[in-house]
Coordinates of N, CA and C in Angstrom, one line a residue:
X1 N 75.8 56.9 -14.1 CA 75.5 58.0 -13.2 C 75.8 59.2 -14.1
X2 N 75.4 60.2 -13.8 CA 75.6 61.6 -14.8 C 76.2 62.4 -13.8
X3 N 77.2 62.9 -14.3 CA 78.5 63.6 -13.5 C 78.5 64.9 -14.4
X4 N 78.5 66.0 -13.7 CA 79.0 67.4 -14.3 C 79.9 68.1 -13.4
X5 N 81.1 68.8 -14.0 CA 81.8 69.9 -13.4 C 81.5 71.1 -14.2
X6 N 81.1 71.9 -13.1 CA 81.0 73.3 -13.5 C 79.3 73.5 -13.8
X7 N 79.1 74.8 -14.6 CA 77.9 75.4 -14.8 C 77.5 74.7 -16.3
X8 N 76.7 73.8 -16.4 CA 76.2 73.4 -17.9 C 75.4 74.4 -18.4
X9 N 74.9 75.5 -17.7 CA 74.1 76.2 -18.6 C 74.8 77.7 -18.7
X10 N 75.9 77.5 -19.0 CA 76.8 78.7 -19.5 C 77.4 78.4 -20.8
X11 N 77.6 79.8 -21.4 CA 78.0 79.8 -22.9 C 77.1 79.0 -23.7
X12 N 77.1 77.8 -24.4 CA 76.6 77.0 -24.9 C 76.9 77.2 -26.3
X13 N 76.4 76.3 -27.5 CA 76.4 76.4 -28.5 C 75.1 76.7 -29.2
X14 N 75.3 77.7 -30.3 CA 73.9 78.7 -30.8 C 73.5 78.0 -32.0
X15 N 72.5 77.8 -32.3 CA 71.8 76.8 -33.2 C 71.0 77.9 -33.9
X16 N 70.7 77.9 -35.1 CA 69.6 78.8 -35.8 C 68.7 77.6 -36.7
X17 N 67.4 77.9 -36.6 CA 66.4 77.3 -37.2 C 65.6 78.2 -38.2
X18 N 65.6 78.4 -39.4 CA 64.8 79.2 -40.0 C 63.6 78.8 -40.5
X19 N 62.4 79.4 -40.2 CA 61.2 78.9 -40.5 C 60.6 79.6 -41.8
X20 N 60.2 78.9 -42.7 CA 59.4 79.8 -43.9 C 58.6 79.1 -44.6
X21 N 57.4 79.6 -43.9 CA 56.0 78.8 -44.2 C 55.6 79.1 -45.5
X22 N 56.1 80.2 -46.2 CA 55.6 80.8 -47.5 C 56.0 79.8 -48.5
X23 N 57.6 79.3 -48.2 CA 58.3 78.8 -49.2 C 58.3 77.5 -48.7
X24 N 57.9 77.0 -47.9 CA 57.6 75.7 -47.1 C 59.2 74.9 -46.8
X25 N 59.8 75.6 -46.2 CA 61.4 75.1 -46.0 C 61.7 75.5 -44.5
X26 N 62.6 74.6 -44.1 CA 63.3 75.2 -43.0 C 64.9 75.1 -43.4
X27 N 65.7 75.7 -42.6 CA 67.0 76.0 -43.0 C 67.7 74.7 -42.7
X28 N 67.3 73.7 -41.9 CA 67.8 72.4 -41.9 C 66.5 71.4 -41.1
X29 N 66.5 70.1 -41.8 CA 65.6 69.3 -41.4 C 66.0 68.4 -40.3
X30 N 67.4 68.2 -40.1 CA 68.2 67.4 -39.2 C 68.9 68.1 -38.3
X31 N 68.8 68.1 -36.9 CA 69.6 68.9 -36.1 C 70.1 68.0 -34.9
X32 N 71.5 67.7 -35.0 CA 72.0 66.8 -34.5 C 72.7 67.4 -32.9
X33 N 72.3 66.8 -31.9 CA 72.7 67.4 -30.5 C 73.3 66.4 -29.7
X34 N 74.0 66.9 -28.6 CA 74.6 65.6 -27.3 C 73.9 66.0 -26.3
X35 N 73.7 65.0 -25.4 CA 73.1 65.0 -24.1 C 74.3 65.6 -23.3
X36 N 73.6 66.5 -22.2 CA 74.5 67.2 -21.3 C 75.2 68.4 -21.9
X37 N 74.9 68.7 -23.0 CA 75.7 69.7 -24.0 C 74.5 71.1 -23.9
X38 N 75.0 72.4 -23.7 CA 74.2 73.2 -23.5 C 74.1 73.8 -24.8
X39 N 72.8 74.4 -25.3 CA 72.4 74.9 -26.7 C 71.4 76.0 -26.3
X40 N 71.6 77.0 -27.4 CA 70.9 78.2 -27.6 C 70.3 78.2 -29.1
X41 N 69.1 77.8 -29.2 CA 67.9 77.6 -30.5 C 67.3 78.9 -30.9
X42 N 68.0 79.3 -31.8 CA 67.0 80.4 -32.3 C 66.1 80.2 -33.4
X43 N 64.8 79.9 -33.2 CA 63.5 79.9 -34.0 C 63.3 81.1 -34.8
X44 N 63.8 81.2 -35.9 CA 63.6 82.4 -36.6 C 62.5 82.2 -37.6
X45 N 61.5 83.0 -37.5 CA 60.1 82.7 -38.1 C 60.2 83.8 -39.4
X46 N 60.2 83.6 -40.4 CA 60.5 84.3 -41.6 C 59.1 85.2 -42.0
X47 N 58.0 84.6 -41.9 CA 56.8 85.4 -42.4 C 55.5 85.2 -41.0
X48 N 54.8 86.1 -41.5 CA 53.6 86.2 -40.8 C 52.6 84.9 -41.0
X49 N 52.4 84.2 -40.1 CA 51.4 83.1 -40.2 C 50.9 82.5 -38.8
X50 N 49.7 82.3 -39.0 CA 49.1 81.9 -37.7 C 49.3 80.5 -37.7
X51 N 50.4 80.2 -37.2 CA 50.8 78.4 -37.0 C 51.6 78.2 -35.9
X52 N 52.2 77.0 -35.7 CA 53.0 76.6 -34.7 C 54.3 75.9 -35.0
X53 N 55.3 75.9 -34.3 CA 56.3 74.8 -33.9 C 56.1 73.9 -33.0
X54 N 55.9 72.8 -33.6 CA 55.6 71.7 -32.7 C 56.6 70.5 -32.2
X55 N 56.9 70.4 -31.3 CA 58.0 69.5 -30.9 C 57.7 68.9 -29.5
X56 N 56.6 68.0 -29.1 CA 56.2 67.8 -27.6 C 57.2 66.7 -27.0
X57 N 57.5 65.8 -27.7 CA 58.6 64.9 -27.3 C 59.8 65.2 -26.8
X58 N 60.3 65.9 -27.9 CA 61.5 66.5 -27.6 C 61.8 67.6 -26.4
X59 N 60.7 68.4 -26.2 CA 60.6 69.4 -25.0 C 60.4 68.4 -23.7
X60 N 59.9 67.3 -23.6 CA 59.7 66.6 -22.7 C 60.9 65.9 -22.3
X61 N 62.1 66.0 -23.1 CA 63.3 65.1 -22.8 C 64.6 66.2 -22.9
X62 N 64.4 67.4 -22.6 CA 65.4 68.3 -22.2 C 65.2 69.3 -21.2
X63 N 66.1 69.7 -20.3 CA 65.9 70.5 -19.4 C 66.1 72.1 -19.9
X64 N 65.1 73.0 -19.8 CA 64.9 74.4 -20.5 C 65.5 75.0 -19.4
X65 N 66.5 75.7 -19.8 CA 66.8 77.1 -18.8 C 65.8 78.2 -19.2
X66 N 65.7 78.6 -20.5 CA 64.6 79.9 -20.5 C 64.6 79.8 -22.1
X67 N 63.4 80.7 -21.9 CA 62.8 81.1 -23.5 C 62.9 82.4 -23.5
X68 N 63.2 83.1 -24.6 CA 63.2 84.6 -24.7 C 62.6 85.0 -26.1
X69 N 61.9 85.9 -25.8 CA 60.8 86.5 -26.8 C 61.0 88.1 -26.5
X70 N 61.5 88.8 -27.7 CA 61.7 90.7 -27.5 C 62.5 90.8 -26.2
X71 N 63.4 90.0 -25.6 CA 64.1 90.3 -24.5 C 63.3 90.4 -23.4
X72 N 62.3 89.5 -23.5 CA 61.6 89.0 -22.1 C 61.8 87.3 -22.0
X73 N 62.2 87.2 -20.6 CA 62.6 85.6 -20.3 C 61.6 85.1 -19.6
X74 N 61.5 83.8 -20.3 CA 60.3 82.9 -19.6 C 61.1 81.6 -18.9
X75 N 60.8 81.4 -17.9 CA 61.5 80.0 -17.1 C 60.2 78.9 -17.2
X76 N 60.3 78.2 -17.9 CA 59.2 77.0 -18.0 C 59.8 75.9 -18.5
X77 N 59.1 74.6 -18.1 CA 59.6 73.5 -18.6 C 58.8 72.8 -19.6
X78 N 58.7 72.0 -20.6 CA 58.0 71.4 -21.1 C 56.6 72.0 -22.2
X79 N 57.1 72.9 -22.8 CA 56.2 73.4 -23.7 C 55.9 72.5 -24.9
X80 N 54.7 72.9 -25.3 CA 54.3 71.9 -26.5 C 54.5 72.4 -27.7
X81 N 54.5 73.8 -27.8 CA 54.7 74.6 -29.3 C 54.8 75.9 -29.0
X82 N 55.3 76.6 -30.2 CA 55.8 78.1 -30.0 C 54.8 78.5 -31.2
X83 N 53.9 79.5 -31.1 CA 53.2 79.8 -32.1 C 53.3 81.5 -32.4
X84 N 53.1 82.0 -33.5 CA 53.1 83.2 -33.9 C 52.1 83.8 -34.6
X85 N 51.7 85.0 -35.0 CA 51.3 85.7 -36.0 C 51.9 86.8 -36.9
X86 N 53.2 86.8 -36.4 CA 54.2 87.8 -37.2 C 55.2 87.2 -37.1
X87 N 56.2 87.9 -37.8 CA 57.6 87.3 -38.1 C 58.7 87.5 -36.9
X88 N 59.4 86.9 -36.5 CA 60.2 87.4 -35.1 C 61.3 85.9 -35.1
X89 N 61.6 85.9 -33.8 CA 62.4 85.1 -33.1 C 62.1 84.7 -31.8
X90 N 62.2 83.3 -31.5 CA 62.2 82.9 -30.4 C 63.7 82.2 -30.0
X91 N 64.2 82.6 -28.9 CA 65.7 81.9 -28.5 C 65.1 80.8 -27.3
X92 N 65.7 79.7 -27.4 CA 65.2 78.6 -26.4 C 66.6 78.0 -25.9
X93 N 66.9 78.2 -24.7 CA 68.1 77.8 -24.2 C 67.9 76.4 -23.5
X94 N 68.7 75.4 -23.5 CA 68.4 74.1 -23.2 C 69.4 73.2 -23.3
X95 N 69.4 71.8 -22.2 CA 70.2 71.0 -22.4 C 69.5 69.8 -22.5
X96 N 70.0 68.8 -23.7 CA 69.4 67.6 -23.7 C 69.7 66.4 -22.8
X97 N 68.8 65.7 -22.2 CA 68.8 65.1 -21.2 C 69.0 63.4 -21.9
X98 N 68.0 63.2 -22.7 CA 67.5 61.8 -23.1 C 68.1 61.7 -24.6
X99 N 68.9 60.6 -25.0 CA 68.9 60.3 -26.3 C 68.0 60.0 -27.1
X100 N 67.8 60.1 -28.5 CA 66.5 59.7 -29.6 C 66.4 60.6 -30.2
X101 N 65.5 60.1 -31.5 CA 65.4 60.9 -32.6 C 63.7 61.4 -32.2
X102 N 63.6 62.9 -32.1 CA 62.6 63.7 -31.8 C 62.1 64.5 -33.0
X103 N 60.9 64.2 -33.4 CA 60.2 64.8 -34.6 C 60.1 66.1 -34.4
X104 N 60.0 67.2 -35.1 CA 59.3 68.7 -35.0 C 58.9 68.8 -36.3
X105 N 57.8 69.9 -36.2 CA 57.0 70.1 -37.6 C 56.3 71.5 -37.1
X106 N 56.0 71.8 -38.2 CA 55.0 73.1 -38.3 C 53.7 72.4 -38.4
X107 N 52.6 72.9 -37.5 CA 51.1 72.4 -37.3 C 50.5 73.0 -38.7
X108 N 50.0 71.9 -39.2 CA 49.4 72.4 -40.6 C 50.2 71.8 -41.6
X109 N 51.4 71.9 -41.7 CA 52.3 72.0 -42.9 C 53.3 70.7 -43.0
X110 N 53.1 69.4 -41.7 CA 54.1 68.6 -41.8 C 53.9 67.7 -43.3
X111 N 52.4 67.4 -43.7 CA 52.6 66.9 -45.0 C 53.0 67.7 -46.2
X112 N 53.6 68.7 -46.0 CA 53.9 69.9 -47.2 C 55.2 69.8 -47.2
X113 N 56.0 69.0 -46.2 CA 57.5 69.1 -46.1 C 57.8 69.7 -45.0
X114 N 57.2 70.1 -44.1 CA 57.8 71.2 -42.9 C 57.9 70.5 -41.7
X115 N 58.9 69.2 -41.5 CA 58.8 68.3 -40.6 C 60.2 68.4 -40.4
X116 N 60.7 67.8 -39.6 CA 62.1 67.7 -39.1 C 62.4 66.8 -37.8
X117 N 63.7 66.4 -37.5 CA 64.0 65.5 -36.8 C 65.2 66.2 -35.9
X118 N 65.4 66.3 -34.4 CA 66.5 66.5 -33.5 C 66.8 65.0 -33.3
X119 N 67.9 64.7 -33.5 CA 68.8 63.5 -33.2 C 69.7 63.9 -31.9
X120 N 69.3 63.1 -30.9 CA 70.3 63.5 -29.7 C 70.8 62.3 -29.4
X121 N 72.5 62.5 -29.3 CA 73.3 61.2 -29.2 C 73.6 61.4 -27.7

């Protein structure tokens, strides 16, 4: 059974994932998470490129509190991807629900090394 005392969606651990499609790098390719713990992930896009951060299986297995872009909040569940045409930051607040290994990638760049894994324990 799942039990929680208090507000799971308060505070939270801040994580940064910097995406650089020019140099074909992520700041980290493996992100370890725990079920039932609240996280605030900053997806930091370094350069303007018409592409997307994709992690559909991961987003189906987390509870999303909110997504913030330019101080505007969006309350939504199960996004498929985050797309951009300019540098900037997406802030995603969530709680992992189901353990597993979930791949993430940059659409069109996964064969060039821009892929990674969320490891949820």
